[in-house]
Coordinates of C-alpha atoms in Angstrom, one line a residue:
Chain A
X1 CA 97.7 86.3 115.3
X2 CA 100.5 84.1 114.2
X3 CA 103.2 86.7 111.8
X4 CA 105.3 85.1 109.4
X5 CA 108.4 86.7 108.2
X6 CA 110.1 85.9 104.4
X7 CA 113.6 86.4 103.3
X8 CA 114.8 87.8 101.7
X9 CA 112.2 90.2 100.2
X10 CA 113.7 90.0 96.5
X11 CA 116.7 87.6 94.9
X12 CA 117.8 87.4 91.5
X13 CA 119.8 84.5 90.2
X14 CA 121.1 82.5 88.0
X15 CA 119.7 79.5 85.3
X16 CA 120.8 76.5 87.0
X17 CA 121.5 78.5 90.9
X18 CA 119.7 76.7 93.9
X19 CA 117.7 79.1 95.4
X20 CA 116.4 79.1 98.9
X21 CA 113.7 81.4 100.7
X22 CA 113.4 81.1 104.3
X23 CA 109.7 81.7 106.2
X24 CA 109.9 81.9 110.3
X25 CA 106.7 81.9 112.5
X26 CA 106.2 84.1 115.4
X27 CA 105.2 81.1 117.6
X28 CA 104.6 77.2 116.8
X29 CA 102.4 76.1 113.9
X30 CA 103.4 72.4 113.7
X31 CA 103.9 71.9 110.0
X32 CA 100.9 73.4 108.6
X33 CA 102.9 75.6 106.3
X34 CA 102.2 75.6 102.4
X35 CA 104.3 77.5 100.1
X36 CA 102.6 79.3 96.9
X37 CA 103.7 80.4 93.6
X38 CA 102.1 83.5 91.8
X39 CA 102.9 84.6 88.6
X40 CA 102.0 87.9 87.4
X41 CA 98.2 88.5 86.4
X42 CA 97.4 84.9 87.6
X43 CA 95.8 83.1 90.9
X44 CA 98.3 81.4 93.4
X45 CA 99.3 77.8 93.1
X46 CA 99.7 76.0 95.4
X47 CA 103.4 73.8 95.5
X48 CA 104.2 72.3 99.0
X49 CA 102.0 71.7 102.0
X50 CA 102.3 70.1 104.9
X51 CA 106.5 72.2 105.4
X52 CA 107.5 69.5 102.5
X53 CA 104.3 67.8 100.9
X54 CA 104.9 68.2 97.3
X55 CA 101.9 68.5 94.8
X56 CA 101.0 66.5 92.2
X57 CA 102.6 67.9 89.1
X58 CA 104.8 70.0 90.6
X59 CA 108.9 69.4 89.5
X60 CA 110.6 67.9 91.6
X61 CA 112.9 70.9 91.7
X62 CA 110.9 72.2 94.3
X63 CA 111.3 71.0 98.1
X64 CA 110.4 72.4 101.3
X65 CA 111.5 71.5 105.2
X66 CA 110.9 72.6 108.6
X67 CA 113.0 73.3 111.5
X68 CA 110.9 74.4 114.5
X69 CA 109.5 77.3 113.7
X70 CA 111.8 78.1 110.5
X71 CA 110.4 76.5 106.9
X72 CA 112.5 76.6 103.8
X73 CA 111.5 76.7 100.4
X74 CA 114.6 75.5 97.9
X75 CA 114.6 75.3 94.1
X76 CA 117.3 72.7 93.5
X77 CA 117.8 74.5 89.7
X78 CA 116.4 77.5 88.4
X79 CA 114.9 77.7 85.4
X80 CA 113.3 81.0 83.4
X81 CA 109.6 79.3 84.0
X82 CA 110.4 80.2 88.2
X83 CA 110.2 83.3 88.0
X84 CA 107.5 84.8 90.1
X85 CA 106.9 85.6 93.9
X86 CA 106.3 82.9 96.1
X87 CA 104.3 83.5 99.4
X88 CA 104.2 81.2 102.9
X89 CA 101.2 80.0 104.7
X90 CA 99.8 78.7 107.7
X91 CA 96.6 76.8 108.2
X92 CA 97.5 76.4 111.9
X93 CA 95.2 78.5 113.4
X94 CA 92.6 81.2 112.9
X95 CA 93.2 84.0 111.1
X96 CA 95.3 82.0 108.6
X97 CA 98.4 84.6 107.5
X98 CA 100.3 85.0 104.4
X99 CA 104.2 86.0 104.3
X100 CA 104.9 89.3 102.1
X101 CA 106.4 87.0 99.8
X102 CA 109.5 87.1 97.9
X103 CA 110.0 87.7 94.1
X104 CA 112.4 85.5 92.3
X105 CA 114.1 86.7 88.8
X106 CA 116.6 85.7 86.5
X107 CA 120.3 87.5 86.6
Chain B
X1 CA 90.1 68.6 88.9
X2 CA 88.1 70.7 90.9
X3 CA 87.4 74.0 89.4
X4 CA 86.1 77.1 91.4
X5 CA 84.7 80.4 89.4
X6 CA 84.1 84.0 90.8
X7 CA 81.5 85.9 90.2
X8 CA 80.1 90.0 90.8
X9 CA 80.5 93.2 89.7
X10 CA 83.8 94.8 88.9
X11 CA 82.6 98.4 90.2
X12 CA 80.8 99.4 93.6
X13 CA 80.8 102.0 95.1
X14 CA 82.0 103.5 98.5
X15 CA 80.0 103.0 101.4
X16 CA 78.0 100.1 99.6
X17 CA 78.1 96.3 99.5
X18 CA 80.9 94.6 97.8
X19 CA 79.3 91.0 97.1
X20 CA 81.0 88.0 94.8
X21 CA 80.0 84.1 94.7
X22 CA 82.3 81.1 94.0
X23 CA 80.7 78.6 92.1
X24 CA 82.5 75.2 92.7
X25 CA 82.6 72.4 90.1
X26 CA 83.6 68.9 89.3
X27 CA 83.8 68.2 92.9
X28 CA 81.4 68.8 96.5
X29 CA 81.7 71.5 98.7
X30 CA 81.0 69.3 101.4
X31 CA 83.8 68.2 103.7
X32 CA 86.4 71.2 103.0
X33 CA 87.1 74.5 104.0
X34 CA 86.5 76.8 101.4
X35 CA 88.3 80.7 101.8
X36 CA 88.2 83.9 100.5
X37 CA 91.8 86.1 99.8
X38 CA 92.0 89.6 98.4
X39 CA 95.1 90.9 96.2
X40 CA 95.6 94.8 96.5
X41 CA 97.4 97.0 93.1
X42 CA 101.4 95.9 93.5
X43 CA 100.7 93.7 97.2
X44 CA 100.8 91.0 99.0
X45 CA 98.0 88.4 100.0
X46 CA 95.4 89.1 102.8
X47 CA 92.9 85.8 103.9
X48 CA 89.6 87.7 104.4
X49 CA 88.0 84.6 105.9
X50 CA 87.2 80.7 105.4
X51 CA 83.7 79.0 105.9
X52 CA 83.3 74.9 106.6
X53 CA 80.3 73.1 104.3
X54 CA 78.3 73.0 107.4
X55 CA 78.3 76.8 108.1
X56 CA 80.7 77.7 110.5
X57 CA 82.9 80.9 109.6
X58 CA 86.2 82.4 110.6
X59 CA 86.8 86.0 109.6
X60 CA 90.1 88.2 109.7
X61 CA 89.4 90.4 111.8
X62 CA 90.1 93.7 110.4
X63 CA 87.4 93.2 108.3
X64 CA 85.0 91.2 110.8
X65 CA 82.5 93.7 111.6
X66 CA 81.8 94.1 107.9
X67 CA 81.7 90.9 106.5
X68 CA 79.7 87.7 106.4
X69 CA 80.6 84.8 104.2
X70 CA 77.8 82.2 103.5
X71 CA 77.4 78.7 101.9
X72 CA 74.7 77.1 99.6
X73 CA 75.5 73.6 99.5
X74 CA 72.7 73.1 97.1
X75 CA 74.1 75.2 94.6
X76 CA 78.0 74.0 95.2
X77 CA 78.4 77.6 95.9
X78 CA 79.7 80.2 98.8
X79 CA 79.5 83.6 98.7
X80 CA 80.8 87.0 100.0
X81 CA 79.5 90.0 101.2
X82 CA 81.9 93.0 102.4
X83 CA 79.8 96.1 103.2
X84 CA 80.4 99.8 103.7
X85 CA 83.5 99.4 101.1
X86 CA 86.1 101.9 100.8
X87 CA 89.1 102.3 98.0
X88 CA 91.3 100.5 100.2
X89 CA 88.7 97.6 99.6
X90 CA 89.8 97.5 96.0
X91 CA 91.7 94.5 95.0
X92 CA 91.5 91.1 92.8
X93 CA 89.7 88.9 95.0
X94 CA 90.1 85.2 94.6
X95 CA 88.0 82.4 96.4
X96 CA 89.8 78.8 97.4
X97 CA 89.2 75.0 98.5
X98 CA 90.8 75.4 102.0
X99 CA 91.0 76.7 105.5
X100 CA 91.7 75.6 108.9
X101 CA 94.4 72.7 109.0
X102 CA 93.7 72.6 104.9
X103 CA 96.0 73.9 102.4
X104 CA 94.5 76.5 100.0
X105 CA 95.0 74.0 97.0
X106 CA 92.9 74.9 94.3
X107 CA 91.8 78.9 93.3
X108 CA 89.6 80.9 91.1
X109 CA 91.0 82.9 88.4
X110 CA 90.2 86.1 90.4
X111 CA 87.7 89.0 90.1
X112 CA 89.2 92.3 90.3
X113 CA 86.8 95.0 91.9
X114 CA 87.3 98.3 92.2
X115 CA 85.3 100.5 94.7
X116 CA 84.9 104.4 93.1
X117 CA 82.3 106.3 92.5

């Protein structure tokens, strides 16, 4: 099974700070790697497939990028609606994996 | 915008069969992956398993020998069944469009279940 690990586990921050969250995989999974957002009593959605395929209606805020087997999700600006934890994904292979995500507040 | 709502009981009890269906509108079934994902109280995200239009099924498999996901086409629906469910089975459970080389881009709102007797 292909593990991914998130950091950091929990970051708070500033309106305005860029924020980045780092997911690594325990061996290759090209860039099938999506990166979800899940606010609190609500369903995932999703924000970037593909390591950096942004989706429609999503703010442009939001960006994502792949080196090797290290993926990066970056908020350019914080704002109060971000708050939530945001999970990694592959679709590589079977069983698909989740990271143990990595809750976002405001300072 | 495709639209996907679960449906089942919010109660079962232990050793029985937990079973929900995800009923898929303004758009096919046919052509995607369609999963299944569980939330426990306070955690993280576990895929329990995906199944293709045509039938063919991955499961996680932790829960493998207990599990079998099925499709109706006809219906625009796919359903779950997890049997001989335990309190560790309790969880929101929330069915997707996606799977295998597919991002899981659209969810239902969830169904939280509870296994107790």
């Amino acid at each position: 099974d292909i593990q991914l690990t998130q950091s950091p586990s929990s970051l708070s921050a500033s309106v305005g700070d860029r924020v980045t969250i780092t997911c690594r995989a325990s061996q290759t999974i090209s860039s099938y790697l999506n990166w979800s957002q899940q606010k609190p009593g609500k369903a995932p959605q999703l924000l970037i497939s593909g390591a950096s395929s942004l989706q429609s209606g999503v703010p442009s805020r939001f960006s994502g990028n792949r080196s090797g087997t290290d993926f990066t999700l970056t908020i350019s600006s914080l704002q109060p609606e971000d708050v939530a934890t945001y999970y990694c994904q592959q679709s590589y292979s079977s069983p698909l994996t989740f990271g143990p995500g990595t809750k976002v507040d405001i300072k | 915008q495709v639209q996907l709502q679960e449906s089942g009981p919010g109660l079962v009890k232990p050793s029985e069969t937990l079973s929900l269906t995800c009923t898929v509108s303004s758009g096919s079934i046919r052509s995607y992956y369609w999963s299944w994902i569980r939330q426990p109280p306070g955690k993280g995200l576990e895929w329990i398993g995906y199944i293709y239009y045509s039938g063919t099924t991955s499961y996680n498999p932790s829960l493998n020998s207990r599990l079998t996901i099925s499709v109706d086409t006809s219906k625009n629906q796919f359903s779950l069944a997890l049997n001989s469910v335990t309190a560790a089975d309790t969880a929101v459970y929330f069915c997707a469009r996606g799977g295998l080389w597919q991002p899981l881009d659209y969810w239902g709102q969830g169904s939280p279940v509870t296994v107790s007797s």
